[in-house]
Each structure stands twice: as C-alpha cells, then as structure tokens.
C-alpha cells in the first residue's frame, strides 16, 4: 500500500472546503508530509475550462479530479481535494477507482448548513442567486446529495478552523497507515 491518500472535502459553496484544504496542507507540510491540493476553482480554470454546470458536466469534472487525485496519491502524496462534487454517484465512482487501484481514500463532509454558507457567501454566489442573476446554485436551486457514509463530518459552524484541521489530519494519518484500502 503506497503511503499516499486522497481526502475529498465535499460540501456546499462557502462551506469551507478550500479554507480547510489549504490549512490542512500547511499543517501536514510542517510535519514533513508531501501534500497536493486539487481545488475545484483551479481545476475548472486549468483542466475543465470547457465544462459548464449541467449534471453531466459536473459529473465529468468530478471524474477528472478523481483520476488526477489517484495519480498524485499513487505517487505518495497526501492529496486534498476541495470540490463540491454534488452527486453521490460521482463520488462513489471516485471511491471505487481508488479501491480498485489499492489506494487510500476518505470522504469528508464539510457539513455547514446552507443558511450559514449563504451568510458567509465568499464569492457572492448566494446573493446573485437571490437577485435572479444566477441559476443552478448547488444546495439552493441545484441538487446536493449529502454523503451517506463519510469518514468524517465537520459542522464548521460549531468548530474552530484548528479543530477541523486536527480532525482531517488525524483522518489522513489513519488512512495512510491502514494496510487495506481505506476504509476496510
Ligand atoms: N471552521 C471553519 N472551517 C472552514 N472555514 C470556516 C470555518 N469557520 C469559518 N470559515 C469561513 O468560511 C469561509 C469558507 O470559504 P471557502 O472558500 O473555504 O468555501 P468553499 O467550500 O471552498 O466554497 P466554494 O465551493 O465556493 O469554493 C471562509 O471565509 C472561512 O474563513
Ligand atoms: Mg473553494
């Protein structure tokens, strides 16, 4: 079993995925871990720039991220993915890809309630949706299928950033040290 693992942070817009991925990567790098981040926004800019936000395109985007994550993880990286990944089917497909390759994989549900996400509204998407300038916002007028069995659930409205990072880092340590593909 290689030492890498893919940790996928899934959740609504402004739930905290990018913030947590960056903070966790910084924490793990300090401890000497080799990490990579695949952030949804960057992937859409560099790897999926032709894709829109239809169900098929969202699914394809997640498949691409999952494949790249598996390559990074195979090479021994602790790979943190920060991408909404709204559909269970897409996420399960990525998990299966890792399992078939014998690679460690764990899902983190960044389970910030939509009302809190809409207050944070880091990119102004919730405001634009309310103003009728944007349609198809995940969790508002587009589906978000909550994970049914995530390895970790984080209520970020109740936890500090440090507490969240510690929990993700502990999960990563468990994932990379297990003998069998994670979870068994
Ligand atoms: N415990 C916490 N964990 C993570 N983020 C938090 C927490 N508490 C407050 N926040 C704040 O919530 C916001 C989350 O924004 P972030 O860009 O990380 O969301 P995102 O899930 O990546 O959204 P998007 O899908 O639009 O990219 C940040 O402003 C962050 O400071
Ligand atoms: Mg983000």
mmCIF file of C-alpha atoms and ligand atoms in Angstrom:
data_model
loop_
_atom_site.group_PDB
_atom_site.id
_atom_site.type_symbol
_atom_site.label_atom_id
_atom_site.label_comp_id
_atom_site.label_asym_id
_atom_site.label_seq_id
_atom_site.Cartn_x
_atom_site.Cartn_y
_atom_site.Cartn_z
ATOM 1 C CA UNK A 1 0.000 0.000 0.000
ATOM 2 C CA UNK A 2 1.583 3.308 -1.038
ATOM 3 C CA UNK A 3 1.852 5.999 1.648
ATOM 4 C CA UNK A 4 -0.447 8.460 -0.117
ATOM 5 C CA UNK A 5 -4.150 9.009 0.382
ATOM 6 C CA UNK A 6 -6.893 11.025 -1.231
ATOM 7 C CA UNK A 7 -9.001 13.051 1.183
ATOM 8 C CA UNK A 8 -12.036 14.522 -0.600
ATOM 9 C CA UNK A 9 -13.716 17.515 1.012
ATOM 10 C CA UNK A 10 -17.275 17.761 -0.295
ATOM 11 C CA UNK A 11 -19.847 20.363 0.680
ATOM 12 C CA UNK A 12 -21.848 23.397 -0.383
ATOM 13 C CA UNK A 13 -20.373 26.602 -1.809
ATOM 14 C CA UNK A 14 -18.767 28.617 1.046
ATOM 15 C CA UNK A 15 -18.933 25.607 3.371
ATOM 16 C CA UNK A 16 -15.146 25.799 3.959
ATOM 17 C CA UNK A 17 -13.581 23.220 1.601
ATOM 18 C CA UNK A 18 -10.809 25.428 0.177
ATOM 19 C CA UNK A 19 -10.028 27.013 3.535
ATOM 20 C CA UNK A 20 -9.737 23.608 5.196
ATOM 21 C CA UNK A 21 -7.709 22.054 2.380
ATOM 22 C CA UNK A 22 -5.175 24.890 2.475
ATOM 23 C CA UNK A 23 -4.933 24.936 6.268
ATOM 24 C CA UNK A 24 -4.634 21.140 6.483
ATOM 25 C CA UNK A 25 -1.967 21.056 3.762
ATOM 26 C CA UNK A 26 0.034 23.739 5.607
ATOM 27 C CA UNK A 27 -0.272 21.768 8.856
ATOM 28 C CA UNK A 28 0.813 18.481 7.242
ATOM 29 C CA UNK A 29 3.681 20.098 5.317
ATOM 30 C CA UNK A 30 5.021 21.382 8.612
ATOM 31 C CA UNK A 31 5.091 17.791 9.786
ATOM 32 C CA UNK A 32 7.047 16.794 6.678
ATOM 33 C CA UNK A 33 4.179 15.280 4.651
ATOM 34 C CA UNK A 34 4.167 15.765 0.898
ATOM 35 C CA UNK A 35 0.764 17.185 0.027
ATOM 36 C CA UNK A 36 -1.142 18.303 -3.049
ATOM 37 C CA UNK A 37 -4.344 20.275 -3.301
ATOM 38 C CA UNK A 38 -6.846 19.899 -6.118
ATOM 39 C CA UNK A 39 -9.200 22.832 -5.713
ATOM 40 C CA UNK A 40 -12.441 22.953 -7.682
ATOM 41 C CA UNK A 41 -11.904 26.525 -8.880
ATOM 42 C CA UNK A 42 -8.375 25.845 -10.115
ATOM 43 C CA UNK A 43 -9.401 22.623 -11.835
ATOM 44 C CA UNK A 44 -12.184 24.436 -13.637
ATOM 45 C CA UNK A 45 -9.651 27.045 -14.795
ATOM 46 C CA UNK A 46 -6.880 24.693 -15.891
ATOM 47 C CA UNK A 47 -8.367 21.277 -16.599
ATOM 48 C CA UNK A 48 -12.110 21.668 -17.166
ATOM 49 C CA UNK A 49 -12.397 25.154 -18.636
ATOM 50 C CA UNK A 50 -14.750 23.954 -21.367
ATOM 51 C CA UNK A 51 -17.207 22.475 -18.864
ATOM 52 C CA UNK A 52 -20.333 24.189 -17.597
ATOM 53 C CA UNK A 53 -22.607 23.254 -14.730
ATOM 54 C CA UNK A 54 -25.039 20.738 -16.196
ATOM 55 C CA UNK A 55 -25.387 17.451 -14.329
ATOM 56 C CA UNK A 56 -23.296 15.649 -16.965
ATOM 57 C CA UNK A 57 -20.563 18.288 -16.870
ATOM 58 C CA UNK A 58 -20.453 18.357 -13.069
ATOM 59 C CA UNK A 59 -20.117 14.566 -13.098
ATOM 60 C CA UNK A 60 -17.340 14.628 -15.704
ATOM 61 C CA UNK A 61 -15.484 17.306 -13.751
ATOM 62 C CA UNK A 62 -15.525 15.120 -10.628
ATOM 63 C CA UNK A 63 -14.367 12.094 -12.638
ATOM 64 C CA UNK A 64 -11.396 14.094 -13.930
ATOM 65 C CA UNK A 65 -10.471 15.337 -10.469
ATOM 66 C CA UNK A 66 -10.764 11.809 -9.101
ATOM 67 C CA UNK A 67 -8.439 10.431 -11.752
ATOM 68 C CA UNK A 68 -5.779 13.098 -11.196
ATOM 69 C CA UNK A 69 -6.102 12.634 -7.431
ATOM 70 C CA UNK A 70 -5.484 8.910 -7.842
ATOM 71 C CA UNK A 71 -2.272 9.608 -9.778
ATOM 72 C CA UNK A 72 -0.986 12.002 -7.129
ATOM 73 C CA UNK A 73 -1.912 9.582 -4.366
ATOM 74 C CA UNK A 74 -0.255 6.705 -6.168
ATOM 75 C CA UNK A 75 2.950 8.730 -6.224
ATOM 76 C CA UNK A 76 2.792 9.048 -2.426
ATOM 77 C CA UNK A 77 1.129 12.441 -1.981
ATOM 78 C CA UNK A 78 -1.406 13.226 0.655
ATOM 79 C CA UNK A 79 -3.933 14.615 -1.818
ATOM 80 C CA UNK A 80 -6.550 17.038 -0.551
ATOM 81 C CA UNK A 81 -9.468 17.665 -2.900
ATOM 82 C CA UNK A 82 -11.674 20.707 -2.302
ATOM 83 C CA UNK A 83 -14.562 20.366 -4.735
ATOM 84 C CA UNK A 84 -18.323 20.410 -4.247
ATOM 85 C CA UNK A 85 -18.943 17.050 -6.025
ATOM 86 C CA UNK A 86 -22.723 17.286 -5.641
ATOM 87 C CA UNK A 87 -23.686 13.776 -6.758
ATOM 88 C CA UNK A 88 -23.294 10.586 -4.740
ATOM 89 C CA UNK A 89 -22.814 8.561 -7.922
ATOM 90 C CA UNK A 90 -19.787 10.647 -8.952
ATOM 91 C CA UNK A 91 -18.209 10.464 -5.502
ATOM 92 C CA UNK A 92 -18.822 6.708 -5.278
ATOM 93 C CA UNK A 93 -17.159 6.328 -8.675
ATOM 94 C CA UNK A 94 -14.030 8.082 -7.430
ATOM 95 C CA UNK A 95 -14.002 5.915 -4.314
ATOM 96 C CA UNK A 96 -14.281 2.789 -6.497
ATOM 97 C CA UNK A 97 -11.444 3.973 -8.746
ATOM 98 C CA UNK A 98 -9.194 4.267 -5.703
ATOM 99 C CA UNK A 99 -10.338 0.967 -4.219
ATOM 100 C CA UNK A 100 -9.655 -0.886 -7.468
ATOM 101 C CA UNK A 101 -6.160 0.621 -7.581
ATOM 102 C CA UNK A 102 -5.491 -0.236 -3.918
ATOM 103 C CA UNK A 103 -5.259 3.442 -2.985
ATOM 104 C CA UNK A 104 -6.399 5.001 0.278
ATOM 105 C CA UNK A 105 -9.460 7.206 0.022
ATOM 106 C CA UNK A 106 -11.621 9.023 2.548
ATOM 107 C CA UNK A 107 -14.528 11.428 2.246
ATOM 108 C CA UNK A 108 -15.018 14.468 4.475
ATOM 109 C CA UNK A 109 -18.444 16.070 4.520
ATOM 110 C CA UNK A 110 -17.947 19.765 5.193
ATOM 111 C CA UNK A 111 -21.462 19.915 6.543
ATOM 112 C CA UNK A 112 -22.003 23.630 7.049
ATOM 113 C CA UNK A 113 -25.742 24.392 6.894
ATOM 114 C CA UNK A 114 -26.874 26.270 3.808
ATOM 115 C CA UNK A 115 -28.038 29.269 5.872
ATOM 116 C CA UNK A 116 -24.510 29.729 7.269
ATOM 117 C CA UNK A 117 -22.951 29.225 3.823
ATOM 118 C CA UNK A 118 -25.288 31.904 2.457
ATOM 119 C CA UNK A 119 -24.193 34.293 5.235
ATOM 120 C CA UNK A 120 -20.501 33.641 4.519
ATOM 121 C CA UNK A 121 -21.091 33.907 0.767
ATOM 122 C CA UNK A 122 -17.385 34.219 -0.013
ATOM 123 C CA UNK A 123 -17.914 34.634 -3.772
ATOM 124 C CA UNK A 124 -21.272 36.395 -3.669
ATOM 125 C CA UNK A 125 -23.000 33.460 -5.378
ATOM 126 C CA UNK A 126 -25.875 33.221 -2.899
ATOM 127 C CA UNK A 127 -26.594 36.950 -3.304
ATOM 128 C CA UNK A 128 -26.507 36.651 -7.079
ATOM 129 C CA UNK A 129 -28.880 33.674 -6.948
ATOM 130 C CA UNK A 130 -31.299 35.632 -4.733
ATOM 131 C CA UNK A 131 -31.108 38.576 -7.140
ATOM 132 C CA UNK A 132 -32.020 36.291 -10.037
ATOM 133 C CA UNK A 133 -28.628 36.808 -11.717
ATOM 134 C CA UNK A 134 -27.541 33.179 -11.360
ATOM 135 C CA UNK A 135 -29.396 29.880 -11.596
ATOM 136 C CA UNK A 136 -28.270 26.387 -10.660
ATOM 137 C CA UNK A 137 -26.548 27.115 -7.357
ATOM 138 C CA UNK A 138 -25.746 23.871 -5.563
ATOM 139 C CA UNK A 139 -27.819 23.430 -2.427
ATOM 140 C CA UNK A 140 -30.247 26.207 -3.386
ATOM 141 C CA UNK A 141 -31.734 25.550 -6.812
ATOM 142 C CA UNK A 142 -29.484 22.676 -7.875
ATOM 143 C CA UNK A 143 -29.103 19.353 -6.052
ATOM 144 C CA UNK A 144 -26.567 18.490 -3.383
ATOM 145 C CA UNK A 145 -26.734 14.846 -2.391
ATOM 146 C CA UNK A 146 -25.315 14.592 1.115
ATOM 147 C CA UNK A 147 -22.766 11.818 1.696
ATOM 148 C CA UNK A 148 -24.431 8.776 3.228
ATOM 149 C CA UNK A 149 -21.325 7.342 4.925
ATOM 150 C CA UNK A 150 -18.493 9.891 5.015
ATOM 151 C CA UNK A 151 -15.402 9.011 7.042
ATOM 152 C CA UNK A 152 -15.666 12.424 8.736
ATOM 153 C CA UNK A 153 -18.382 15.064 9.096
ATOM 154 C CA UNK A 154 -17.442 18.598 10.077
ATOM 155 C CA UNK A 155 -20.009 21.086 11.375
ATOM 156 C CA UNK A 156 -17.773 24.083 10.718
ATOM 157 C CA UNK A 157 -20.261 26.479 12.318
ATOM 158 C CA UNK A 158 -19.570 24.758 15.650
ATOM 159 C CA UNK A 159 -15.832 24.068 15.347
ATOM 160 C CA UNK A 160 -12.785 26.290 15.050
ATOM 161 C CA UNK A 161 -10.633 26.037 11.954
ATOM 162 C CA UNK A 162 -7.885 24.446 14.092
ATOM 163 C CA UNK A 163 -10.266 21.790 15.406
ATOM 164 C CA UNK A 164 -11.359 20.958 11.868
ATOM 165 C CA UNK A 165 -7.748 20.742 10.656
ATOM 166 C CA UNK A 166 -6.800 18.439 13.546
ATOM 167 C CA UNK A 167 -9.655 16.083 12.671
ATOM 168 C CA UNK A 168 -8.756 15.979 8.983
ATOM 169 C CA UNK A 169 -5.071 15.427 9.810
ATOM 170 C CA UNK A 170 -5.998 12.547 12.134
ATOM 171 C CA UNK A 171 -8.147 11.014 9.411
ATOM 172 C CA UNK A 172 -5.284 11.367 6.919
ATOM 173 C CA UNK A 173 -2.921 9.625 9.348
ATOM 174 C CA UNK A 174 -5.382 6.730 9.757
ATOM 175 C CA UNK A 175 -5.946 6.491 6.016
ATOM 176 C CA UNK A 176 -2.262 6.355 5.130
ATOM 177 C CA UNK A 177 -1.282 3.841 7.803
ATOM 178 C CA UNK A 178 -4.007 1.237 7.221
ATOM 179 C CA UNK A 179 -2.877 -1.976 5.495
ATOM 180 C CA UNK A 180 -6.007 -2.360 3.425
ATOM 181 C CA UNK A 181 -7.608 0.229 1.155
ATOM 182 C CA UNK A 182 -9.363 2.640 3.495
ATOM 183 C CA UNK A 183 -11.971 2.039 4.830
ATOM 184 C CA UNK A 184 -11.819 -1.747 5.087
HETATM 185 N N1 LIG B 1 -14.325 26.111 10.891
HETATM 186 C C1 LIG B 1 -14.209 26.638 9.660
HETATM 187 N N2 LIG B 1 -13.689 25.897 8.671
HETATM 188 C C2 LIG B 1 -13.582 26.393 7.410
HETATM 189 N N3 LIG B 1 -13.976 27.632 7.050
HETATM 190 C C3 LIG B 1 -14.506 28.430 8.005
HETATM 191 C C4 LIG B 1 -14.656 27.962 9.342
HETATM 192 N N4 LIG B 1 -15.231 28.949 10.069
HETATM 193 C C5 LIG B 1 -15.407 29.979 9.226
HETATM 194 N N5 LIG B 1 -14.974 29.702 7.976
HETATM 195 C C6 LIG B 1 -15.007 30.622 6.836
HETATM 196 O O1 LIG B 1 -15.881 30.103 5.844
HETATM 197 C C7 LIG B 1 -15.457 30.520 4.537
HETATM 198 C C8 LIG B 1 -15.354 29.290 3.667
HETATM 199 O O2 LIG B 1 -14.965 29.660 2.355
HETATM 200 P P1 LIG B 1 -14.280 28.662 1.328
HETATM 201 O O3 LIG B 1 -13.826 29.493 0.155
HETATM 202 O O4 LIG B 1 -13.265 27.851 2.024
HETATM 203 O O5 LIG B 1 -15.517 27.746 0.917
HETATM 204 P P2 LIG B 1 -15.593 26.624 -0.227
HETATM 205 O O6 LIG B 1 -16.304 25.472 0.389
HETATM 206 O O7 LIG B 1 -14.243 26.383 -0.803
HETATM 207 O O8 LIG B 1 -16.563 27.288 -1.276
HETATM 208 P P3 LIG B 1 -16.627 27.094 -2.881
HETATM 209 O O9 LIG B 1 -17.327 25.805 -3.156
HETATM 210 O O10 LIG B 1 -17.452 28.264 -3.336
HETATM 211 O O11 LIG B 1 -15.230 27.135 -3.417
HETATM 212 C C9 LIG B 1 -14.139 31.244 4.715
HETATM 213 O O12 LIG B 1 -14.372 32.638 4.720
HETATM 214 C C10 LIG B 1 -13.669 30.767 6.098
HETATM 215 O O13 LIG B 1 -12.836 31.706 6.751
HETATM 216 MG MG1 LIG B 2 -13.454 26.561 -2.734
#
